Coordinates of C-alpha atoms and ligand atoms in Angstrom, one line a residue:
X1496 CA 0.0 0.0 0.0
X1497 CA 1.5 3.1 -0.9
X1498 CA 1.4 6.0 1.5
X1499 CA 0.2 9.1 0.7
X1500 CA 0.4 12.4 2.0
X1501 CA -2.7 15.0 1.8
X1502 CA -3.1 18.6 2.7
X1503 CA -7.0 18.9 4.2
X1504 CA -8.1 22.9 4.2
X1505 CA -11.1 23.6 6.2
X1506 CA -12.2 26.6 8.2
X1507 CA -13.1 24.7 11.1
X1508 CA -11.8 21.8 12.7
X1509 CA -12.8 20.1 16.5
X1510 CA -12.2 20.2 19.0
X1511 CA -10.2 23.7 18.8
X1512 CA -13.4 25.6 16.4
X1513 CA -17.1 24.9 15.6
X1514 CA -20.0 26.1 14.6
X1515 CA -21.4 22.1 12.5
X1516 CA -20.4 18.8 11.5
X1517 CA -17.9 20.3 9.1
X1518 CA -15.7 20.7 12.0
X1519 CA -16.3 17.1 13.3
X1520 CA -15.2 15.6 10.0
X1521 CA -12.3 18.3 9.8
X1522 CA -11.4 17.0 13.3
X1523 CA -11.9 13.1 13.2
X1524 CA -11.0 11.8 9.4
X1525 CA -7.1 12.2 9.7
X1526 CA -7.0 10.0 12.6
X1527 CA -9.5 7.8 10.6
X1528 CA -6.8 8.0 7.6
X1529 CA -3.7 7.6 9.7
X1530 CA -4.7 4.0 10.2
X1531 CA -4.9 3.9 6.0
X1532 CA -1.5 4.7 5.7
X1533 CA -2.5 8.4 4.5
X1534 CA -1.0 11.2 6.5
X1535 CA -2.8 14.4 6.6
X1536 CA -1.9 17.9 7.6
X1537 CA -4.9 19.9 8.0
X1538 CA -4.3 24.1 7.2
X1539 CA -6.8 26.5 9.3
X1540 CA -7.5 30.0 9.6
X1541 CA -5.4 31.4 12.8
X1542 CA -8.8 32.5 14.7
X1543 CA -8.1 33.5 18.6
X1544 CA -9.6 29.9 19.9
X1545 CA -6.9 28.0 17.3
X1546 CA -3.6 30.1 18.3
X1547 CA -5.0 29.4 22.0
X1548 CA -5.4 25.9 21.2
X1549 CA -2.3 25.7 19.9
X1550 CA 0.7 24.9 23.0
X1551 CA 3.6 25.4 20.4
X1552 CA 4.5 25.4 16.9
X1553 CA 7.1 26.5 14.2
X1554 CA 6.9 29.1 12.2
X1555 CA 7.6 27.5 9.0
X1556 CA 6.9 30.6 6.7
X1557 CA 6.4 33.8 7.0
X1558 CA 4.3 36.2 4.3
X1559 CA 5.5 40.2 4.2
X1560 CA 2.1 40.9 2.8
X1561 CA -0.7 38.3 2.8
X1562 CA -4.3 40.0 1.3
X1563 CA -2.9 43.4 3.3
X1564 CA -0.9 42.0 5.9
X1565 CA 2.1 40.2 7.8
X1566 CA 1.3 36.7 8.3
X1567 CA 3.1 33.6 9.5
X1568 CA 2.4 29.6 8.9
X1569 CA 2.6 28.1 12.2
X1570 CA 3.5 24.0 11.9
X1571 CA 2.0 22.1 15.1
X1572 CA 0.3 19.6 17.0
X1573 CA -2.8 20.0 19.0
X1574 CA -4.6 17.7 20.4
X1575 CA -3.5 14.8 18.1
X1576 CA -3.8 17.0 15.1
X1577 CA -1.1 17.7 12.8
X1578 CA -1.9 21.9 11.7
X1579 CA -1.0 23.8 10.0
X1580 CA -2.4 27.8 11.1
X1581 CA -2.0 30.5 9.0
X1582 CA -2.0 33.5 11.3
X1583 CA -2.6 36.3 9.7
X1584 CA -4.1 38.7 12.3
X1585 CA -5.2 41.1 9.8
X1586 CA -8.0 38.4 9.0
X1587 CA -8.3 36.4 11.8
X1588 CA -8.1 38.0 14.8
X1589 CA -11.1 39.1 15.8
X1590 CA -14.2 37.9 18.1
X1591 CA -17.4 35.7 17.0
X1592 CA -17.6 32.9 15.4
X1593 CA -15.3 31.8 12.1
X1594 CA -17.7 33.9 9.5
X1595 CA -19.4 36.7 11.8
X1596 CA -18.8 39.0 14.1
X1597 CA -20.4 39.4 17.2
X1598 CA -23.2 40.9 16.1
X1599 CA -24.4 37.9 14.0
X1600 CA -23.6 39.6 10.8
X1601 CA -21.1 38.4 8.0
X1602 CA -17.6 40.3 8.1
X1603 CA -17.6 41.7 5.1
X1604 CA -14.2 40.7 4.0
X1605 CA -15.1 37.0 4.2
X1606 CA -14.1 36.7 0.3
X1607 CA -10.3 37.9 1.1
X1608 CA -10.0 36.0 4.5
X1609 CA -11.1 32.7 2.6
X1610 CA -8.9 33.4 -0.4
X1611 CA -6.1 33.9 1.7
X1612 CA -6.4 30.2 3.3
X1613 CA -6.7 28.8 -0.3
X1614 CA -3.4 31.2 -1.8
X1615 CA -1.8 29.7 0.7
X1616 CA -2.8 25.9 0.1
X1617 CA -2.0 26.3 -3.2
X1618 CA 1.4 27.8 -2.5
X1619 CA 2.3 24.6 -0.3
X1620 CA 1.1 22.5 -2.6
X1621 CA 3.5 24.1 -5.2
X1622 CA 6.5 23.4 -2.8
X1623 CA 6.3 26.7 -0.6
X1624 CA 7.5 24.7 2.4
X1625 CA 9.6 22.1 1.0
X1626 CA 9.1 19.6 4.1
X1627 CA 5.3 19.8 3.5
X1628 CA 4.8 18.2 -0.3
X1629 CA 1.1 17.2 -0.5
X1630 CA 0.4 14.6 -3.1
X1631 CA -3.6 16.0 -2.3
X1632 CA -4.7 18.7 -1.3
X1633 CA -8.4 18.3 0.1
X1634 CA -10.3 21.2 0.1
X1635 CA -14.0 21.2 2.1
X1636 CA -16.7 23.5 1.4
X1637 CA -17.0 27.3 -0.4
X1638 CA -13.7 28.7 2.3
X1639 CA -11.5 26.3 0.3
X1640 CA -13.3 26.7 -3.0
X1641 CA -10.6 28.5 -4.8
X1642 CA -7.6 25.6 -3.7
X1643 CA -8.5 24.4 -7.4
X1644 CA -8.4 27.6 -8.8
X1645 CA -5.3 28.8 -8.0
X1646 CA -3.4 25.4 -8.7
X1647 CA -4.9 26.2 -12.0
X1648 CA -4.3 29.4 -13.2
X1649 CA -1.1 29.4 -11.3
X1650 CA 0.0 26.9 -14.3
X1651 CA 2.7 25.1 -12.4
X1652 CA 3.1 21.3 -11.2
X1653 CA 0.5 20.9 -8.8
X1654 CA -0.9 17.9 -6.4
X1655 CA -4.2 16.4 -7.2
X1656 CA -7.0 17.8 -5.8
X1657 CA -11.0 16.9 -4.2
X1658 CA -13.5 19.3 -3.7
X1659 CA -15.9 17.8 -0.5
X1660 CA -19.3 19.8 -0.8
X1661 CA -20.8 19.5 3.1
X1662 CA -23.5 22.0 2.2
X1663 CA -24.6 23.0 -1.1
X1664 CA -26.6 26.0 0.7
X1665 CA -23.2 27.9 1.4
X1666 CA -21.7 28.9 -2.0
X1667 CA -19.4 31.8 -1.0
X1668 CA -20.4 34.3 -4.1
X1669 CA -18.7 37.4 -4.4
X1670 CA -18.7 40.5 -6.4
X1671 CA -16.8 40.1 -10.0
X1672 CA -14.6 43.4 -9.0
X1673 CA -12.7 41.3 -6.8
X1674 CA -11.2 38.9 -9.6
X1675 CA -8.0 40.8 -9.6
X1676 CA -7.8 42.1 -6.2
X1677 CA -8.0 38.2 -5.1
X1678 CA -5.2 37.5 -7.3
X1679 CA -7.2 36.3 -10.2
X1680 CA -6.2 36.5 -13.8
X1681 CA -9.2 37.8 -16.2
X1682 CA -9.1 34.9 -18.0
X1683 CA -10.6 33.3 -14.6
X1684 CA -13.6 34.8 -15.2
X1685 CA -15.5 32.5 -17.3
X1686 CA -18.0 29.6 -17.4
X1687 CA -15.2 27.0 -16.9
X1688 CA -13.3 28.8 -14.0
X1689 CA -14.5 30.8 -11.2
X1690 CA -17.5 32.6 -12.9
X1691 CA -20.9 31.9 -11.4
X1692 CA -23.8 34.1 -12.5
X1693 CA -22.1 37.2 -12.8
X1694 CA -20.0 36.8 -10.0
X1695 CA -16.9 35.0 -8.5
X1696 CA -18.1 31.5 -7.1
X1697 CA -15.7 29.8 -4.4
X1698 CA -17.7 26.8 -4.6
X1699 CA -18.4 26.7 -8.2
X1700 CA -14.5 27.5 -9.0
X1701 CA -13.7 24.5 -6.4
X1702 CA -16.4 22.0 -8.2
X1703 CA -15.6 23.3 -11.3
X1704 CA -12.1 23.1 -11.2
X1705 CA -11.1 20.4 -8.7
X1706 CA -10.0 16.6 -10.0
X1707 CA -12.6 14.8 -7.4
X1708 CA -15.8 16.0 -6.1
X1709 CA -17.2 14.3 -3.2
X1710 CA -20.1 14.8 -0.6
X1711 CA -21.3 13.5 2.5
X1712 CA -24.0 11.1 1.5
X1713 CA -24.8 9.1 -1.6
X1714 CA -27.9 10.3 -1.8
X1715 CA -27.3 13.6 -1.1
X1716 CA -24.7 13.2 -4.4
X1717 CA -27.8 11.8 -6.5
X1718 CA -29.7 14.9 -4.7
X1719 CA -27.6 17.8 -5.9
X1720 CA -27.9 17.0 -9.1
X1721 CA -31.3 18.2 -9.5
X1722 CA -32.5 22.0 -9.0
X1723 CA -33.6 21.9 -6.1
X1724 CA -31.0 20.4 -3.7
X1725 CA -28.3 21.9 -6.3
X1726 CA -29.1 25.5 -5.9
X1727 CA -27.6 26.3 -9.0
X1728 CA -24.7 24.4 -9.6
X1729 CA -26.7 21.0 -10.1
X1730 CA -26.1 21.4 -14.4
X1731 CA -22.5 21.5 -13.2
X1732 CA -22.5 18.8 -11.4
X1733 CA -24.6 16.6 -13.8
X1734 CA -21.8 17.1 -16.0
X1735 CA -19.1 16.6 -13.7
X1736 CA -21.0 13.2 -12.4
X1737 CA -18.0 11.0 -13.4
X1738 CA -15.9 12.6 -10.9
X1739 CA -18.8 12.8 -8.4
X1740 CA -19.5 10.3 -5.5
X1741 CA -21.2 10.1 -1.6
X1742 CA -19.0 9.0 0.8
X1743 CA -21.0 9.1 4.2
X1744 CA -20.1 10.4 7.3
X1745 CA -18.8 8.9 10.8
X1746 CA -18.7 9.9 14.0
X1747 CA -16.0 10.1 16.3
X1748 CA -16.7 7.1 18.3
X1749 CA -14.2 7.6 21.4
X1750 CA -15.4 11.0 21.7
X1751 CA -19.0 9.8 21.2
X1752 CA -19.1 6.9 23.5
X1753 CA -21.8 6.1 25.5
X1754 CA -19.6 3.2 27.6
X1755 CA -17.2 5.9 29.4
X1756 CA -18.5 9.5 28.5
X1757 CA -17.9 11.3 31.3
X1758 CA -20.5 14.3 30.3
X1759 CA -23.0 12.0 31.2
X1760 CA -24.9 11.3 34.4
X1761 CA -25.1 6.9 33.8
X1762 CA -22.6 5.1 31.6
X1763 CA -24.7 2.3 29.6
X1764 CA -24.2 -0.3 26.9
X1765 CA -26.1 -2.4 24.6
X1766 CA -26.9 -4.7 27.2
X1767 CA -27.2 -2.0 30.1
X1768 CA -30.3 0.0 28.6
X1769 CA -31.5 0.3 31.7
X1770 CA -28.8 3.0 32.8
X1771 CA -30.1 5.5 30.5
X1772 CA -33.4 6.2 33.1
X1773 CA -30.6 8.2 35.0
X1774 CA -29.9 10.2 32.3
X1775 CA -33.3 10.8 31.0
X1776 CA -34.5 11.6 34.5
X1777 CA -31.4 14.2 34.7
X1778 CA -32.3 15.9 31.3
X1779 CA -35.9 15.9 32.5
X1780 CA -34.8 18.2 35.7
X1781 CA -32.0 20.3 33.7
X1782 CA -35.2 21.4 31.1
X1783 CA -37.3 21.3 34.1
X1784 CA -39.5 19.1 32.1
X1785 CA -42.3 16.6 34.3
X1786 CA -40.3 13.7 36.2
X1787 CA -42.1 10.9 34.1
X1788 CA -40.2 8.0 32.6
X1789 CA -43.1 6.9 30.8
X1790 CA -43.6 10.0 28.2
X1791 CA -41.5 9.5 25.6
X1792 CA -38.4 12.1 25.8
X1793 CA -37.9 13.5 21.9
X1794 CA -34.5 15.5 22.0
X1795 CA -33.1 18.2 19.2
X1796 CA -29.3 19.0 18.8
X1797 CA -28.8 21.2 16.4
X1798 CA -28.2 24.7 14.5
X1799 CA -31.5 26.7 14.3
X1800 CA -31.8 27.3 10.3
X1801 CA -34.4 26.8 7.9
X1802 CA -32.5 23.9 6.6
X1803 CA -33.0 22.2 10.2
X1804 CA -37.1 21.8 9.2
X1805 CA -37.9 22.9 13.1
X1806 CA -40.3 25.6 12.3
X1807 CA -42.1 22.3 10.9
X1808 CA -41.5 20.7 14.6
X1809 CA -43.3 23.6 15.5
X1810 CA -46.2 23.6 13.8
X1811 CA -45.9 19.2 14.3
X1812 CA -46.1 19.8 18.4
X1813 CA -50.1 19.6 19.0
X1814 CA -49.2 16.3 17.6
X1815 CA -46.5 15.4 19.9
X1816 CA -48.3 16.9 23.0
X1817 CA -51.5 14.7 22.1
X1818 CA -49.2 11.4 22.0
X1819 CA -48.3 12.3 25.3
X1820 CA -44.9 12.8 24.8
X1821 CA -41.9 16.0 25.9
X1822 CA -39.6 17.7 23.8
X1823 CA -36.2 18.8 25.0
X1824 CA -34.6 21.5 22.4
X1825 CA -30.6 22.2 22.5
X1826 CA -29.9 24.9 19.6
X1827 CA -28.3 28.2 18.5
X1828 CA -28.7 30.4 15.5
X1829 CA -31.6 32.2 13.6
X1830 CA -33.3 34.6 16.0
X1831 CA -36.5 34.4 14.2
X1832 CA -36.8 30.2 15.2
X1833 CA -35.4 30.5 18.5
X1834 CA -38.1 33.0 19.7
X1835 CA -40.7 30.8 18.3
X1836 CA -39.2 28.0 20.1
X1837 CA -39.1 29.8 23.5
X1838 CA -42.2 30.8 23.1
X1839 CA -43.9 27.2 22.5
X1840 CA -41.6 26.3 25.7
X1841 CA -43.3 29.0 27.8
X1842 CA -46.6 27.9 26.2
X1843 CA -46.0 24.3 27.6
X1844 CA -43.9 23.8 31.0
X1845 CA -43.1 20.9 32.2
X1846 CA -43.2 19.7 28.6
X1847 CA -41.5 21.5 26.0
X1848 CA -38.0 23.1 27.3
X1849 CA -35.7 24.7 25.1
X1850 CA -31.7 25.7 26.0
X1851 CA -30.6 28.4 23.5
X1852 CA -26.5 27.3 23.4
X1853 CA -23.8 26.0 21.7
X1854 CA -23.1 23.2 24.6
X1855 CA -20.9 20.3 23.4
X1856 CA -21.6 18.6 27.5
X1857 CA -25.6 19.1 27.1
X1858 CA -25.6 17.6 23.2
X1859 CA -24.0 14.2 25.0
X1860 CA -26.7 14.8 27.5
X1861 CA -29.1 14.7 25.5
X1862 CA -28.0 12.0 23.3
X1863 CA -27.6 9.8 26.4
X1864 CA -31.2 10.8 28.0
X1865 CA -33.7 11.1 25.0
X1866 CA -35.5 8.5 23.8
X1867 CA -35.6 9.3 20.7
X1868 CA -33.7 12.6 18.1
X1869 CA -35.4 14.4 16.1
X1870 CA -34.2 15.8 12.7
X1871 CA -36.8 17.2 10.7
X1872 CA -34.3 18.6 8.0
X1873 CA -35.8 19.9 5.1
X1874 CA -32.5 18.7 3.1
X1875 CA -29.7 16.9 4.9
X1876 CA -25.9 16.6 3.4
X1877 CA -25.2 14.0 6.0
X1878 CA -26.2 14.8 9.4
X1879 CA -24.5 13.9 12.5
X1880 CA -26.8 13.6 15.0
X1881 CA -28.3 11.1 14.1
X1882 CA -25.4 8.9 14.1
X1883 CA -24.7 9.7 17.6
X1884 CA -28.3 8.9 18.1
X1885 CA -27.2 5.4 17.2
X1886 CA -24.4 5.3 19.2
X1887 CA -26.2 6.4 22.0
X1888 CA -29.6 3.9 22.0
X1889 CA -31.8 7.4 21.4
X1890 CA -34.2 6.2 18.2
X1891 CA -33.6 8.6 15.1
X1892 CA -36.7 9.9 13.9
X1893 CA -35.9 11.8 10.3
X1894 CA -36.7 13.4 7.8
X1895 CA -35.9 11.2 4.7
X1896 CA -33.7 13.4 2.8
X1897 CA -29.8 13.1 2.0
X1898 CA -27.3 11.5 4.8
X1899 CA -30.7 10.8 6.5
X1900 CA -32.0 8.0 4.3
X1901 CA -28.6 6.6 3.9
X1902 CA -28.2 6.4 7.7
X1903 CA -31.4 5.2 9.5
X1904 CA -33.7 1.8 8.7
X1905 CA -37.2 2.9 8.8
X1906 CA -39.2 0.6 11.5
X1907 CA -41.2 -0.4 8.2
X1908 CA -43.6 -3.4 9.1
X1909 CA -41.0 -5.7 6.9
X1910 CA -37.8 -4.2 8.9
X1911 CA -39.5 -4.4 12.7
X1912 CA -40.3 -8.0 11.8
X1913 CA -36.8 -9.0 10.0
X1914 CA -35.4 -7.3 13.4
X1915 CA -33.2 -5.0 11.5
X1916 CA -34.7 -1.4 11.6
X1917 CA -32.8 1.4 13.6
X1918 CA -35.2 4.3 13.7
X1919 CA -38.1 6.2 11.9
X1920 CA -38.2 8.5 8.2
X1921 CA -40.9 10.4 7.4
X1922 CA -41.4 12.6 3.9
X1923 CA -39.7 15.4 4.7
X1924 CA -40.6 19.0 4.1
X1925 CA -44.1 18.8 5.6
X1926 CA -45.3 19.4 9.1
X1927 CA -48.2 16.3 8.5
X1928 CA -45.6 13.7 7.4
X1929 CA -43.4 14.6 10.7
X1930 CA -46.2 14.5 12.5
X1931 CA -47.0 11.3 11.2
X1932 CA -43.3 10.1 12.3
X1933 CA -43.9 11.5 15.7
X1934 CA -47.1 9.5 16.2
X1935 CA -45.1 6.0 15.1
X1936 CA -42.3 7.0 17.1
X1937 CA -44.8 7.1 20.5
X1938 CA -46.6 3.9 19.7
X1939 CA -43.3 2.7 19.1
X1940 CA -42.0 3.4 22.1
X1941 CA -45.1 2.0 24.3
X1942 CA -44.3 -1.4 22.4
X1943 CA -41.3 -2.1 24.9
X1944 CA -39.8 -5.1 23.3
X1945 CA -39.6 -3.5 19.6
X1946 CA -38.4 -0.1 21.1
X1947 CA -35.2 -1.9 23.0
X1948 CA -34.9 -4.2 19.2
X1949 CA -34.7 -0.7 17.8
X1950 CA -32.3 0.6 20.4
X1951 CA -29.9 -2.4 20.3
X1952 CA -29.7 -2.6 16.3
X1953 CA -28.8 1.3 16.9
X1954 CA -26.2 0.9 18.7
X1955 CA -24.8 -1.9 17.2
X1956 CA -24.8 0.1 13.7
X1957 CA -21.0 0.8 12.9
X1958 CA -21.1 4.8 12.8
X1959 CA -17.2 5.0 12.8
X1960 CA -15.1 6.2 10.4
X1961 CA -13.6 3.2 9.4
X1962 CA -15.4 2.4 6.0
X1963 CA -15.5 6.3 5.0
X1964 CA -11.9 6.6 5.9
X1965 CA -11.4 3.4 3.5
X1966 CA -13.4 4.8 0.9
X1967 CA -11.5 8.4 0.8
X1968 CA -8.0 6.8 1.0
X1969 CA -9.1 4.6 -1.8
X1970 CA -10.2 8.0 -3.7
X1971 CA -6.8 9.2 -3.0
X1972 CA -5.0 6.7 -3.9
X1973 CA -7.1 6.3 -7.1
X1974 CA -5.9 9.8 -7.9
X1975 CA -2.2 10.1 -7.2
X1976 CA -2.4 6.7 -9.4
X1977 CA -2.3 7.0 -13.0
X1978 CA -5.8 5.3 -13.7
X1979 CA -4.5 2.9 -16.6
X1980 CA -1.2 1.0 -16.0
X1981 CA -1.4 0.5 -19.7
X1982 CA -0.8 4.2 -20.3
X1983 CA 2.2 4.4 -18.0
X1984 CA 5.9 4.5 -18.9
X1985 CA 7.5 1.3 -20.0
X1986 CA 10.1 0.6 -17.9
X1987 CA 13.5 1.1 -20.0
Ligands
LIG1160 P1 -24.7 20.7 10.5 O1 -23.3 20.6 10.2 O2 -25.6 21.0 9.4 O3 -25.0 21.7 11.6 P2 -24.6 18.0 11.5 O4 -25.6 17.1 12.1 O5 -23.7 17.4 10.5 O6 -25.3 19.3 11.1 O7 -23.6 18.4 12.7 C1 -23.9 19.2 13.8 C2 -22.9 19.0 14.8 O8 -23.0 20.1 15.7 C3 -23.1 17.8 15.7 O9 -21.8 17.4 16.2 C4 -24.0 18.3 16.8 O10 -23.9 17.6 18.0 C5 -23.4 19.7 17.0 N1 -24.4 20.8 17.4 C6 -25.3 21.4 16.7 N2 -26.0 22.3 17.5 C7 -25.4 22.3 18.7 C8 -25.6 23.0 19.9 N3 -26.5 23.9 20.0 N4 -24.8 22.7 21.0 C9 -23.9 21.7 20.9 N5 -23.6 21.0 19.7 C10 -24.4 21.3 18.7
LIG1161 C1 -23.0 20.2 6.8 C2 -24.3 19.5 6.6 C3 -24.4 18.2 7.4 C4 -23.2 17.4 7.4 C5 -22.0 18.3 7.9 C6 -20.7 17.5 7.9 O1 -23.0 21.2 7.8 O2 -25.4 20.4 6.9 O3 -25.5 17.5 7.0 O4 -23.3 16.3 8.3 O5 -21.8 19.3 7.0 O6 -20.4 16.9 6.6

């Protein structure tokens, strides 16, 4: 097996910054790969929480004028990471999360503080530091969209590159006036390069331009190649479809394990169900919910955006009140949802509660006291939750859309009686259909022996990243490869 070396750029990576799953793929494929034989390096943006992170490093390179400033590539290991940070304080430094300020708005250099990350991916991957020589560079999501671009119109030897797409509802489109001011050349600007409607496209440019596209689910690849999950670039992609494929998601399954996490009130196992009435009846009291273990505890993890579908949870809870059941909310995001949410909490003590944070401890909590996760997405790349759902014996009950279908066996009257199905799908996009799924899940749930079938086949579900890892090393290797022995060199 031949080793190879890749360069993975994303703009957020666990545990050191997070705002989705982006980061917990960011965070948990290299070790996944290491055990492949592929070695990755991982280049992030030098925010305040990734320098803190950070116990020591080498500067490896330093930039006299990066995008309008002095910046420095710091080489280093944190927390089992290999990183590489590009701190460039002009761009970086600076409260909030990765892509807004405090106030919840957009900086409104996002274009030049992204293009910086990819200039200087492309520049390693041209030799800038000469211990660093990537045979890939992976780039993930619109922040790394030009990678491709660059190596392109740079018109040097350049490493082979994949384009991951984690969310085709994040584009990263920018006025045409930057072209040169990002260090494009004109001749960039066109249907085959980083032109997208009038405007520059980082994810276009990267899906355009890249040598592999992947994204997070098979079906979410067979998705975004229609109009509506492809927002655009879905004629691109149908004609790039040879280079396109779904290569699922895994969880982190030390960091997600429900035998010795030590966020939670009971450790439990397959075969020790009966620990997780501890945990439920300590979620009940932290969302001051009614003491009962008989209601069946539905739990939400997750950002609060339209894509999330909970506005459809909302208008789905008479439903959920009438089967007798509580709901238990953790999110953050779009002020809009979260007041609506709050308000059907007030509406209904005792049996909605709702915690408005970005709270790592309370997700395990959740995931290790709820019966049964909710994720009413209206479209789905992947989804994590869910798979720590699984881990965790709490019932996934989904919307079936992307990562969502691929993930979960629908308690189908052939899957309940073959024994194999894992959770619930409903249509998604419509507040009846979840409503419908909410109504199974209860009945479900009162039917003790199929509920604990349901938990077990769950949690016995392999949600590492074992296979995926497998399937992007074999990508990779596929790549640095030339595809047809035939065409290579004879040997003299
Ligand atoms: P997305 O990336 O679209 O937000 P995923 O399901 O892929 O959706 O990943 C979400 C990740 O973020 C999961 O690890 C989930 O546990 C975590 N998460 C989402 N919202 C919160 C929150 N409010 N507090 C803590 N963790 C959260
Ligand atoms: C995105 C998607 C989510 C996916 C995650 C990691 O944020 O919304 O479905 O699991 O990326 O790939």
């Amino acid at each position: 097996m031949t080793s190879v070396s890749v360069l993975s750029v994303a703009s957020e990576i666990y545990p050191l910054i997070k705002t989705g799953g982006l980061a917990d793929v960011a965070g948990a494929l290299p070790a996944a790969l290491a055990a492949e034989d592929v070695a990755v390096r991982s280049l992030v943006p030098g925010y305040p929480a990734v320098l803190a992170g950070l116990p020591s490093g080498e500067t490896v390179h330093e930039f006299a004028d990066l995008f309008g400033g002095a910046a420095r590539l710091i080489a280093g290991t944190a927390q089992d990471l290999a990183l590489l940070v590009l701190d460039a304080p002009h761009l970086y430094a600076r409260p909030g999360d990765p892509y807004r300020g405090p106030q919840g708005l957009d900086w409104p250099d996002n274009a030049v503080r992204f293009a910086a990350l990819a200039r200087v991916a492309a520049d390693l991957g041209h030799g800038l530091v000469p211990s660093i020589a990537p045979d890939v560079i992976h780039a993930h999501d619109w922040q790394a969209g030009l990678v491709p671009a660059y190596l392109q119109y740079d018109g040097l030897p350049r490493p082979k590159t994949v384009m991951t797409v984690h969310n085709m509802a994040f584009q990263g489109q920018f006025p045409a006036a930057l072209l040169a001011p990002l260090g494009l050349p004109a001749v960039a600007f066109a249907i085959d390069g980083v032109e997208y409607y009038g405007s520059i496209g980082f994810l276009k440019a990267g899906l355009q331009l890249a040598d592999r596209l992947t994204t997070v689910s098979p079906t979410y690849a067979v998705e975004i190649q229609s109009p509506a999950a492809g927002m655009g670039l879905d004629g691109l992609l149908r004609a790039r479809a040879d280079r396109l494929s779904g290569i699922l998601n895994g969880i982190d399954v030390e960091v997600w394990n429900p035998g010795n996490d030590p966020m939670i009130a009971a450790r439990f196992g397959p075969r020790r169900l009966g620990e997780r009435a501890q945990n439920k009846a300590a979620l009940q009291e932290r969302y001051d919910l009614a003491a009962s273990p008989e209601a069946p505890l539905f739990g939400v993890v997750s950002r609060l955006s339209w894509q999330k579908g909970l506005d459809l949870l909302l208008a789905a809870l008479p439903v959920l009140l009438a089967a007798g059941a509580q709901l238990a909310v953790l999110g953050a995001g779009e002020a809009a949802l979260e007041n609506a949410i709050a308000a059907a909490a007030q509406a209904h003590p005792g049996r909605v509660g709702a915690i408005f944070e970005f709270d790592e401890e309370l997700a395990h909590q959740i995931q290790a006291g709820a019966d049964a996760i909710l994720v009413p997405s209206r479209f789905e790349p992947c989804g994590l939750t869910q798979l720590c759902a699984l881990r965790y014996g709490a019932v996934p009950v989904v919307a079936r859309a992307g990562g969502l279908t691929d993930t979960v066996i629908d308690a189908n009257e052939m899957a309940l009686a073959a024994g194999v199905a894992t959770g619930i799908q409903f249509a998604p996009g419509s507040a009846e259909m979840l409503a419908n799924g909410i109504r199974r899940a209860a009945s479900l749930f009162r039917t003790v022996g199929a509920w604990r079938r349901m938990q077990q086949m769950g949690m016995a579900t392999d949600v590492s990243w074992r296979r995926p890892a497998n399937r992007y090393a074999t990508l990779y290797r596929e790549l640095v490869r030339p595809a047809d022995p035939a065409s290579e060199e004879a040997p003299r």
